[in-house]
């Protein structure tokens, strides 16, 4: 499984990255499958450097704040108004129950038909897995000030050259404060892609919204996650601060998500690696 960071700036696009959007790729032995975790503000343009939107197999939305879903409006335009025609099935979109109506309202469309002509909207049921190609995606409800917010556990089972199968696990926090469900979603994951929008001391009075680096580290430690990749860091939060905080609580490998970088995600011991797991940055120039 590969993870390409499309957007990772928290709350709104920053000067170096769009808001939240993550391209995940895995192979089923016949072809690569490509899914998105969130499609936030500004992400659609950067996404096209790394994938043709017609090659996407589905979009999986953690919650309905604009920095996680609003570029569905732009994708609607790309699908609906392409002079050459879309030429494929509707785009699969999994998300909270209100997704179809929220996006139609944002674009100023009547709710019927809204964007149903272009998107196949499906609604999450907590802890109920969704299967597509080599992927199994399971949503876990988390703590964030909106009606539905989910962390997503993404498992990909891929064939190896020797005929065996390898299952890799990517956990994505979405937006959340600490909760047992987040630990459940990230349990023994090969990579925990976890938000760290707040700083200790500065944001202590705010509960139920975001994690600090320290709290992200605590969640990773409780989950026994093999690697921690911090993301959703707003422009006013210092990256070095949240990394230092995370190190106080988590003893594993810690990195910060960077737009345009692709990471390999796998379970190391299934590759003959004596280490517990591996997260590798892979050069990924635009257009590849």
XYZ file of N, CA and C in Angstrom, residues 17-275:
777
model
N 0.602 23.727 1.097
C -0.222 22.531 0.984
C -1.698 22.892 1.000
N -2.521 22.132 0.250
C -3.966 22.241 0.431
C -4.380 21.687 1.787
N -5.687 21.740 2.042
C -6.233 21.089 3.229
C -6.289 19.575 2.997
N -6.880 18.861 3.917
C -6.742 17.407 4.019
C -7.180 16.635 2.770
N -6.271 15.808 2.257
C -6.567 14.885 1.162
C -5.405 13.909 1.039
N -5.717 12.621 0.993
C -4.683 11.584 0.987
C -5.040 10.532 -0.057
N -4.130 10.302 -0.982
C -4.307 9.312 -2.046
C -3.686 7.997 -1.593
N -4.473 6.938 -1.569
C -4.010 5.626 -1.124
C -4.135 4.656 -2.293
N -3.053 3.933 -2.569
C -2.999 3.026 -3.714
C -2.593 1.628 -3.258
N -3.273 0.615 -3.792
C -2.903 -0.777 -3.545
C -3.248 -1.585 -4.782
N -2.608 -2.749 -4.941
C -2.765 -3.590 -6.131
C -3.433 -4.899 -5.745
N -4.401 -5.328 -6.535
C -5.102 -6.578 -6.243
C -4.567 -7.757 -7.047
N -3.462 -7.560 -7.768
C -2.908 -8.595 -8.621
C -3.269 -8.429 -10.078
N -4.303 -7.616 -10.320
C -4.735 -7.345 -11.691
C -4.526 -5.890 -12.076
N -4.787 -4.987 -11.139
C -4.615 -3.561 -11.429
C -4.457 -2.789 -10.131
N -3.910 -1.571 -10.212
C -3.870 -0.720 -9.016
C -5.245 -0.117 -8.742
N -5.587 -0.028 -7.482
C -6.805 0.650 -7.040
C -6.388 1.910 -6.302
N -7.146 2.993 -6.532
C -6.804 4.296 -5.967
C -8.020 4.882 -5.258
N -7.849 5.206 -3.990
C -8.919 5.841 -3.232
C -8.388 7.106 -2.574
N -9.309 7.999 -2.233
C -8.969 9.206 -1.496
C -9.561 9.140 -0.097
N -8.785 9.567 0.877
C -9.297 9.857 2.204
C -9.435 11.368 2.286
N -10.653 11.841 2.254
C -11.003 13.262 2.271
C -10.609 13.967 0.965
N -11.285 15.077 0.710
C -11.009 15.908 -0.462
C -11.293 17.355 -0.052
N -10.365 17.897 0.736
C -10.569 19.198 1.350
C -10.236 20.369 0.457
N -10.372 21.548 0.999
C -10.217 22.804 0.264
C -8.870 22.879 -0.442
N -8.894 23.112 -1.748
C -7.682 23.294 -2.538
C -7.018 22.019 -3.004
N -7.554 20.849 -2.640
C -6.860 19.594 -2.915
C -7.005 19.115 -4.358
N -8.107 19.454 -5.010
C -8.379 18.877 -6.329
C -7.302 19.231 -7.343
N -6.792 20.441 -7.297
C -5.759 20.832 -8.245
C -4.473 20.058 -8.047
N -4.000 19.969 -6.810
C -2.766 19.249 -6.521
C -2.933 17.761 -6.806
N -4.103 17.215 -6.533
C -4.366 15.796 -6.791
C -4.040 15.418 -8.229
N -4.347 16.306 -9.179
C -4.163 15.985 -10.597
C -2.693 15.905 -11.016
N -1.768 16.320 -10.126
C -0.347 16.094 -10.396
C 0.025 14.618 -10.226
N -0.768 13.892 -9.428
C -0.395 12.544 -9.025
C -1.372 11.467 -9.494
N -2.534 11.856 -9.973
C -3.505 10.867 -10.438
C -4.489 11.532 -11.391
N -4.928 10.786 -12.384
C -6.042 11.196 -13.229
C -7.315 10.966 -12.439
N -8.161 11.963 -12.327
C -9.360 11.805 -11.505
C -10.255 10.680 -12.024
N -10.154 10.348 -13.311
C -10.949 9.244 -13.846
C -10.431 7.886 -13.385
N -9.248 7.850 -12.800
C -8.690 6.601 -12.289
C -9.031 6.355 -10.827
N -9.728 7.299 -10.187
C -10.086 7.117 -8.782
C -11.215 6.096 -8.652
N -11.104 5.235 -7.660
C -12.124 4.207 -7.431
C -13.106 4.580 -6.336
N -12.810 5.598 -5.558
C -13.736 6.015 -4.527
C -13.132 7.076 -3.635
N -14.010 7.813 -2.964
C -13.614 8.878 -2.036
C -14.277 8.583 -0.698
N -13.488 8.655 0.370
C -13.956 8.270 1.693
C -13.771 9.461 2.630
N -14.882 10.045 3.046
C -14.893 11.329 3.750
C -15.032 11.103 5.250
N -14.113 11.685 6.021
C -14.124 11.487 7.470
C -15.214 12.301 8.154
N -15.438 13.527 7.697
C -16.490 14.366 8.249
C -16.698 15.557 7.307
N -17.702 16.380 7.611
C -18.170 17.355 6.635
C -17.736 18.780 6.907
N -16.643 19.010 7.589
C -16.065 20.346 7.616
C -15.391 20.622 6.270
N -15.433 21.881 5.797
C -14.956 22.176 4.441
C -13.525 21.760 4.144
N -12.653 21.804 5.155
C -11.258 21.442 4.898
C -11.063 19.943 4.709
N -12.171 19.197 4.732
C -12.099 17.752 4.495
C -12.987 17.283 3.345
N -13.864 18.145 2.849
C -14.811 17.663 1.831
C -15.145 18.656 0.734
N -14.771 19.928 0.849
C -15.363 20.937 -0.018
C -14.972 20.813 -1.482
N -13.829 20.192 -1.793
C -13.469 20.068 -3.205
C -14.263 18.989 -3.925
N -15.207 18.339 -3.233
C -16.201 17.543 -3.946
C -16.997 18.425 -4.896
N -17.155 19.694 -4.543
C -17.871 20.625 -5.439
C -17.111 20.790 -6.750
N -15.815 20.972 -6.693
C -15.025 21.093 -7.908
C -15.012 19.805 -8.703
N -14.957 18.659 -8.007
C -14.983 17.379 -8.708
C -16.314 17.185 -9.422
N -17.395 17.655 -8.820
C -18.701 17.622 -9.492
C -18.639 18.350 -10.830
N -18.016 19.516 -10.862
C -17.895 20.268 -12.114
C -17.075 19.479 -13.129
N -15.951 18.900 -12.663
C -15.086 18.138 -13.562
C -15.810 16.951 -14.180
N -16.691 16.324 -13.407
C -17.443 15.171 -13.903
C -18.607 15.614 -14.784
N -19.374 16.572 -14.300
C -20.649 16.923 -14.935
C -20.471 17.699 -16.238
N -19.428 18.513 -16.291
C -19.310 19.437 -17.414
C -18.138 19.139 -18.347
N -17.507 17.994 -18.218
C -16.425 17.608 -19.130
C -16.972 17.544 -20.556
N -16.488 18.392 -21.497
C -17.032 18.398 -22.859
C -16.900 17.048 -23.560
N -15.900 16.257 -23.152
C -15.704 14.936 -23.764
C -16.555 13.866 -23.087
N -17.237 14.240 -22.008
C -18.019 13.269 -21.255
C -17.178 12.581 -20.189
N -17.819 12.145 -19.144
C -17.134 11.488 -18.041
C -16.680 10.092 -18.439
N -17.538 9.348 -19.119
C -17.142 8.080 -19.711
C -16.930 6.940 -18.741
N -17.485 7.033 -17.559
C -17.373 5.943 -16.594
C -18.509 6.054 -15.591
N -18.590 5.107 -14.652
C -19.661 5.126 -13.664
C -19.546 6.349 -12.763
N -20.626 6.626 -12.038
C -20.586 7.689 -11.040
C -19.462 7.441 -10.044
N -18.935 8.530 -9.510
C -17.866 8.416 -8.513
C -18.453 7.968 -7.179
N -17.877 6.919 -6.618
C -18.316 6.420 -5.331
C -17.837 7.350 -4.222
N -18.764 7.782 -3.359
C -18.433 8.655 -2.228
C -19.058 8.083 -0.967
N -18.203 7.666 -0.030
C -18.667 7.242 1.289
C -18.441 8.382 2.278
N -19.426 8.625 3.132
C -19.281 9.689 4.109
C -20.433 9.700 5.085
N -20.522 10.723 5.930
C -21.649 10.878 6.843
C -22.978 10.948 6.093
N -24.054 10.703 6.800
C -25.375 10.630 6.176
C -25.757 11.912 5.445
N -25.273 13.056 5.909
C -25.666 14.340 5.325
C -24.798 14.759 4.142
N -23.889 13.915 3.676
C -22.908 14.331 2.672
C -23.558 14.868 1.405
N -24.486 14.143 0.826
C -25.094 14.549 -0.451
C -25.776 15.909 -0.325
N -26.557 16.097 0.740
C -27.274 17.362 0.909
C -26.320 18.505 1.219
N -25.287 18.247 2.036
C -24.355 19.307 2.416
C -23.605 19.836 1.193
N -23.169 18.934 0.311
C -22.396 19.350 -0.845
C -23.284 20.028 -1.872
N -24.495 19.549 -2.043
C -25.431 20.215 -2.955
C -25.729 21.634 -2.480
N -25.956 21.794 -1.188
C -26.230 23.119 -0.631
C -25.034 24.047 -0.809
N -23.826 23.515 -0.600
C -22.623 24.334 -0.754
C -22.500 24.878 -2.170
N -22.947 24.115 -3.156
C -22.839 24.544 -4.540
C -24.082 25.306 -5.012
N -25.111 25.376 -4.175
C -26.324 26.083 -4.539
C -27.261 25.293 -5.424
N -27.201 23.974 -5.319
C -28.069 23.105 -6.112
C -29.291 22.681 -5.307
N -30.414 22.410 -5.961
C -31.529 21.785 -5.250
C -31.098 20.402 -4.764
N -31.638 19.970 -3.630
C -31.231 18.687 -3.071
C -31.604 17.517 -3.975
N -32.630 17.700 -4.792
C -33.030 16.693 -5.765
C -32.969 17.314 -7.158
N -32.030 16.916 -8.031
C -31.167 15.747 -7.868
C -29.851 16.022 -7.167
N -29.541 17.285 -6.828
C -28.256 17.579 -6.213
C -27.118 17.106 -7.104
N -26.196 16.354 -6.537
C -25.069 15.805 -7.304
C -25.172 14.298 -7.479
N -26.370 13.755 -7.268
C -26.555 12.312 -7.366
C -26.298 11.789 -8.777
N -26.425 12.627 -9.787
C -26.148 12.175 -11.150
C -24.667 11.866 -11.353
N -23.822 12.457 -10.528
C -22.375 12.327 -10.693
C -21.715 11.492 -9.601
N -22.297 11.477 -8.408
C -21.721 10.769 -7.270
C -22.675 9.677 -6.789
N -22.110 8.541 -6.460
C -22.847 7.449 -5.817
C -22.599 7.573 -4.324
N -23.496 8.294 -3.635
C -23.313 8.571 -2.209
C -23.723 7.371 -1.359
N -22.835 6.998 -0.437
C -23.119 5.934 0.522
C -22.783 6.453 1.922
N -23.527 5.962 2.923
C -23.379 6.487 4.287
C -22.700 5.482 5.204
N -21.791 6.018 6.040
C -21.105 5.180 7.013
C -22.070 4.602 8.047
N -21.794 3.391 8.472
C -22.344 2.822 9.694
C -21.153 2.538 10.609
N -21.126 3.085 11.825
C -19.955 2.911 12.688
C -19.525 1.456 12.815
N -18.217 1.252 12.616
C -17.557 -0.051 12.748
C -17.997 -1.068 11.692
N -18.756 -0.665 10.718
C -19.157 -1.596 9.658
C -18.197 -1.463 8.481
N -17.423 -2.508 8.160
C -16.414 -2.402 7.097
C -17.029 -2.209 5.720
N -16.310 -1.473 4.889
C -16.663 -1.278 3.481
C -15.523 -1.877 2.655
N -15.844 -2.685 1.674
C -14.815 -3.360 0.873
C -14.876 -2.874 -0.568
N -13.703 -2.538 -1.099
C -13.576 -2.116 -2.485
C -12.197 -2.548 -2.981
N -12.158 -3.356 -4.033
C -10.889 -3.863 -4.527
C -10.111 -4.535 -3.403
N -8.826 -4.202 -3.232
C -8.021 -4.809 -2.166
C -8.221 -4.153 -0.804
N -9.061 -3.119 -0.734
C -9.207 -2.326 0.483
C -10.401 -2.773 1.327
N -10.216 -2.693 2.636
C -11.317 -2.739 3.596
C -11.195 -1.496 4.457
N -12.245 -0.670 4.466
C -12.233 0.596 5.208
C -13.295 0.527 6.292
N -12.884 0.757 7.531
C -13.801 0.687 8.659
C -13.832 2.022 9.387
N -15.032 2.607 9.550
C -15.139 3.900 10.237
C -15.373 3.733 11.741
N -14.711 4.577 12.519
C -14.878 4.587 13.972
C -15.282 5.996 14.399
N -16.391 6.152 15.108
C -16.813 7.498 15.530
C -15.828 8.101 16.522
N -15.511 9.385 16.318
C -14.536 10.057 17.171
C -15.093 11.389 17.672
N -14.305 12.090 18.491
C -14.758 13.308 19.169
C -14.364 14.558 18.392
N -15.343 15.188 17.771
C -15.125 16.420 17.010
C -16.473 17.129 16.921
N -16.504 18.468 16.951
C -17.778 19.184 17.046
C -18.551 19.246 15.726
N -19.067 18.113 15.320
C -19.921 18.005 14.153
C -20.737 16.734 14.343
N -21.855 16.627 13.646
C -22.780 15.528 13.920
C -22.139 14.153 13.739
N -21.375 13.967 12.671
C -20.676 12.700 12.453
C -19.219 12.981 12.121
N -18.322 12.372 12.859
C -16.894 12.441 12.556
C -16.300 11.065 12.787
N -15.420 10.644 11.881
C -14.896 9.292 11.931
C -13.383 9.261 11.752
N -12.735 8.349 12.465
C -11.410 7.876 12.093
C -11.608 6.693 11.156
N -10.677 6.503 10.232
C -10.816 5.447 9.237
C -9.639 4.486 9.331
N -9.942 3.211 9.425
C -8.930 2.160 9.397
C -8.949 1.529 8.002
N -7.840 1.638 7.296
C -7.745 1.167 5.920
C -6.806 -0.035 5.889
N -7.342 -1.189 5.511
C -6.549 -2.406 5.379
C -6.482 -2.786 3.903
N -5.295 -3.089 3.417
C -5.107 -3.470 2.025
C -4.417 -4.822 1.965
N -5.037 -5.767 1.277
C -4.465 -7.095 1.100
C -3.993 -7.232 -0.336
N -2.677 -7.444 -0.494
C -2.058 -7.468 -1.817
C -1.256 -8.750 -2.012
N -1.247 -9.293 -3.245
C -0.446 -10.485 -3.525
C 1.028 -10.140 -3.676
N 1.889 -11.037 -3.194
C 3.325 -10.887 -3.355
C 3.817 -11.798 -4.477
N 5.053 -11.605 -4.862
C 5.618 -12.350 -5.990
C 5.642 -13.850 -5.735
N 5.760 -14.268 -4.468
C 5.821 -15.691 -4.156
C 4.443 -16.332 -4.018
N 3.391 -15.548 -4.308
C 2.038 -16.072 -4.236
C 1.352 -15.874 -2.902
N 2.085 -15.422 -1.898
C 1.477 -15.157 -0.600
C 0.783 -13.797 -0.610
N 0.049 -13.504 0.441
C -0.666 -12.246 0.569
C -0.085 -11.430 1.712
N -0.097 -10.130 1.540
C 0.364 -9.214 2.573
C -0.765 -8.240 2.872
N -1.081 -8.075 4.141
C -2.078 -7.085 4.555
C -1.390 -5.967 5.317
N -1.551 -4.760 4.838
C -0.995 -3.576 5.483
C -2.137 -2.746 6.049
N -1.863 -2.011 7.117
C -2.903 -1.242 7.796
C -2.481 0.216 7.945
N -3.303 1.101 7.405
C -3.161 2.544 7.564
C -4.332 3.038 8.394
N -4.055 3.720 9.496
C -5.109 4.345 10.288
C -5.055 5.852 10.072
N -6.227 6.445 9.867
C -6.337 7.891 9.647
C -7.275 8.460 10.696
N -6.787 9.440 11.443
C -7.562 9.964 12.573
C -8.754 10.795 12.161
N -8.755 11.365 10.927
C -9.691 12.445 10.682
C -9.394 13.559 11.668
N -10.420 14.269 12.114
C -10.256 15.291 13.149
C -10.888 14.787 14.437
N -10.144 14.865 15.536
C -10.647 14.309 16.785
C -9.799 14.757 17.968
N -10.387 14.675 19.134
C -9.627 14.720 20.376
C -9.438 13.270 20.833
N -8.806 13.074 21.966
C -8.559 11.721 22.447
C -9.868 10.970 22.689
N -9.876 9.683 22.356
C -11.033 8.829 22.622
C -10.642 7.381 22.402
N -11.372 6.485 23.028
C -11.090 5.055 22.916
C -11.266 4.565 21.487
N -12.204 5.156 20.758
C -12.459 4.716 19.392
C -11.274 5.007 18.473
N -10.548 6.093 18.732
C -9.365 6.399 17.935
C -8.293 5.342 18.159
N -8.106 4.947 19.395
C -7.148 3.883 19.696
C -7.563 2.594 19.006
N -8.853 2.298 19.019
C -9.359 1.103 18.359
C -9.071 1.132 16.862
N -9.292 2.274 16.239
C -9.046 2.404 14.802
C -7.581 2.217 14.450
N -6.696 2.654 15.342
C -5.260 2.643 15.052
C -4.546 1.418 15.595
N -5.261 0.487 16.190
C -4.640 -0.635 16.881
C -3.654 -1.393 15.987
N -2.383 -1.422 16.376
C -1.319 -2.151 15.690
C -1.247 -1.818 14.198
N -1.568 -0.589 13.855
C -1.472 -0.154 12.460
C -0.015 -0.013 12.045
N 0.242 -0.217 10.755
C 1.596 -0.037 10.228
C 1.956 1.438 10.140
N 0.975 2.267 9.854
C 1.155 3.716 9.891
C -0.095 4.346 10.487
N 0.110 5.266 11.405
C -0.983 6.025 12.007
C -0.848 7.462 11.530
N -1.697 7.849 10.594
C -1.745 9.208 10.058
C -2.661 10.004 10.976
N -2.074 10.829 11.812
C -2.820 11.394 12.931
C -2.685 12.907 12.989
N -3.813 13.560 13.165
C -3.809 15.018 13.271
C -3.154 15.486 14.564
N -2.544 16.668 14.488
C -1.918 17.299 15.659
C -2.025 18.810 15.478
N -3.252 19.318 15.569
C -3.509 20.713 15.253
C -3.217 21.665 16.405
N -3.278 21.149 17.634
C -3.159 21.999 18.811
C -1.774 21.862 19.450
N -1.463 22.819 20.339
C -0.233 22.786 21.116
C -0.565 22.729 22.606
N 0.222 21.953 23.338
C 0.096 21.925 24.794
C 0.359 23.331 25.352
N -0.442 23.705 26.366
C -0.275 25.016 26.981
C -1.082 26.096 26.277
N -1.047 26.123 24.963
C -1.779 27.147 24.219
C -3.272 26.837 24.125
N -3.616 25.549 23.939
C -4.997 25.174 23.620
C -5.625 24.279 24.677
N -5.114 24.328 25.908
C -5.574 23.401 26.943
C -7.045 23.584 27.298
N -7.584 24.756 27.106
C -8.971 25.006 27.508
C -9.988 24.470 26.503
N -9.531 23.982 25.371
C -10.435 23.518 24.306
C -10.489 22.000 24.345
N -11.678 21.466 24.577
C -11.850 20.022 24.676
C -12.733 19.511 23.544
N -12.415 18.319 23.038
C -13.281 17.664 22.072
C -13.168 18.185 20.664
N -12.031 18.793 20.308
C -11.885 19.360 18.962
C -10.693 18.732 18.235
N -9.472 18.942 18.758
C -8.262 18.462 18.089
C -7.287 17.866 19.101
N -6.291 17.168 18.564
C -5.195 16.630 19.348
C -4.011 17.592 19.355
N -3.234 17.545 20.396
C -1.896 18.125 20.400
C -0.913 17.049 19.930
N 0.330 17.419 19.725
C 1.333 16.415 19.422
C 1.444 15.388 20.533
N 1.394 15.846 21.782
C 1.497 14.934 22.919
C 0.338 13.954 22.940
N -0.866 14.455 22.730
C -2.029 13.563 22.764
C -2.034 12.613 21.566
N -1.551 13.076 20.408
C -1.401 12.166 19.266
C -0.421 11.051 19.610
N 0.683 11.407 20.272
C 1.647 10.406 20.703
C 1.049 9.424 21.693
N 0.238 9.919 22.616
C -0.412 9.035 23.581
C -1.340 8.054 22.893
N -2.106 8.525 21.917
C -3.008 7.640 21.185
C -2.221 6.584 20.416
N -1.115 6.996 19.790
C -0.279 6.046 19.042
C 0.316 4.997 19.974
N 0.757 5.435 21.156
C 1.343 4.499 22.113
C 0.299 3.505 22.618
N -0.894 3.996 22.955
C -1.953 3.108 23.433
C -2.362 2.110 22.358
N -2.333 2.545 21.105
C -2.727 1.678 19.999
C -1.620 0.724 19.569
N -0.407 0.918 20.084
C 0.760 0.145 19.640
C 0.950 0.285 18.126
N 0.717 1.488 17.620
C 0.946 1.760 16.202
C 2.438 1.689 15.904
N 2.786 1.187 14.733
C 4.199 0.978 14.412
C 4.907 2.259 13.989
N 4.195 3.180 13.370
C 4.771 4.462 12.961
C 3.704 5.541 13.136
N 4.155 6.772 13.391
C 3.258 7.909 13.568
C 3.620 8.982 12.553
N 2.653 9.363 11.744
C 2.833 10.421 10.752
C 1.867 11.544 11.100
N 2.400 12.656 11.598
C 1.572 13.771 12.056
C 1.103 14.610 10.883
N -0.156 15.037 10.951
C -0.737 15.792 9.852
C -1.745 16.806 10.388
N -2.400 17.534 9.471
C -3.428 18.523 9.826
C -2.872 19.574 10.792
N -1.675 20.051 10.492
C -1.031 21.062 11.328
C -1.287 22.433 10.706
N -2.038 23.300 11.363
C -2.373 24.609 10.793
C -1.146 25.522 10.723
N -1.308 26.605 9.992
C -0.175 27.516 9.785
C 0.275 28.173 11.093
N -0.599 28.256 12.080
C -0.231 28.915 13.339
C 0.306 27.935 14.391
N 0.398 26.666 14.039
C 0.956 25.663 14.953
C 2.358 25.295 14.495
N 3.299 25.293 15.428
C 4.695 25.036 15.106
C 4.953 23.536 14.959
N 5.491 23.139 13.812
C 5.731 21.727 13.528
C 6.708 21.118 14.538
N 7.784 21.817 14.825
C 8.774 21.284 15.761
C 8.185 21.082 17.158
N 7.278 21.979 17.526
C 6.638 21.853 18.837
C 5.817 20.577 18.927
N 4.976 20.308 17.918
C 4.123 19.121 18.003
C 4.948 17.834 17.888
N 6.028 17.858 17.133
C 6.888 16.677 17.056
C 7.544 16.416 18.408
N 8.066 17.463 19.034
C 8.682 17.301 20.352
C 7.668 16.794 21.370
N 6.443 17.303 21.295
C 5.395 16.831 22.199
C 5.106 15.355 21.977
N 5.010 14.955 20.703
C 4.709 13.558 20.391
C 5.793 12.627 20.933
N 7.044 13.076 20.875
C 8.158 12.254 21.360
C 8.079 12.008 22.866
N 7.413 12.916 23.597
C 7.266 12.725 25.037
C 6.421 11.498 25.370
N 5.498 11.154 24.447
C 4.515 10.114 24.753
C 4.675 8.854 23.918
N 5.428 8.939 22.827
C 5.507 7.817 21.886
C 6.958 7.559 21.520
N 7.381 6.305 21.647
C 8.785 5.990 21.422
C 9.115 5.481 20.040
N 8.116 5.360 19.177
C 8.362 4.866 17.831
C 8.785 5.970 16.882
N 8.853 5.623 15.600
C 9.258 6.565 14.565
C 8.165 7.611 14.344
N 8.578 8.875 14.286
C 7.647 9.985 14.101
C 8.111 10.822 12.913
N 7.185 11.167 12.045
C 7.463 12.068 10.930
C 6.278 13.000 10.757
N 6.463 14.017 9.910
C 5.406 14.981 9.614
C 5.026 14.854 8.147
N 3.740 14.774 7.873
C 3.254 14.653 6.503
C 3.644 15.895 5.695
N 4.056 15.672 4.454
C 4.457 16.744 3.542
C 3.720 16.548 2.218
N 3.069 17.577 1.745
C 2.349 17.488 0.478
C 3.293 17.111 -0.657
N 2.883 16.117 -1.452
C 3.665 15.682 -2.589
C 4.566 14.502 -2.327
N 4.655 14.065 -1.072
C 5.511 12.927 -0.737
C 4.671 11.653 -0.688
N 5.220 10.565 -1.225
C 4.578 9.256 -1.175
C 5.320 8.365 -0.188
N 4.555 7.676 0.648
C 5.106 6.773 1.651
C 4.666 5.345 1.348
N 5.597 4.411 1.433
C 5.230 3.006 1.391
C 4.805 2.565 2.775
N 3.738 1.787 2.850
C 3.211 1.324 4.132
C 3.125 -0.194 4.071
N 3.803 -0.871 4.979
C 3.723 -2.327 5.007
C 4.094 -2.822 6.384
N 3.815 -4.097 6.622
C 4.246 -4.760 7.839
C 5.592 -5.389 7.575
N 6.622 -4.889 8.240
C 7.971 -5.293 7.919
C 8.235 -6.772 8.093
N 7.671 -7.394 9.151
C 7.996 -8.794 9.390
C 7.420 -9.701 8.310
N 6.453 -9.221 7.549
C 5.923 -10.018 6.452
C 6.767 -9.862 5.198
N 7.755 -8.978 5.266
C 8.683 -8.812 4.153
C 10.067 -9.340 4.516
N 10.140 -10.081 5.610
C 11.427 -10.594 6.038
C 12.265 -9.576 6.782
N 11.657 -8.437 7.137
C 12.355 -7.390 7.878
C 12.213 -7.688 9.370
N 13.301 -7.803 10.110
C 13.173 -8.119 11.528
C 12.561 -6.996 12.344
N 12.468 -5.810 11.788
C 11.843 -4.707 12.502
C 10.330 -4.912 12.521
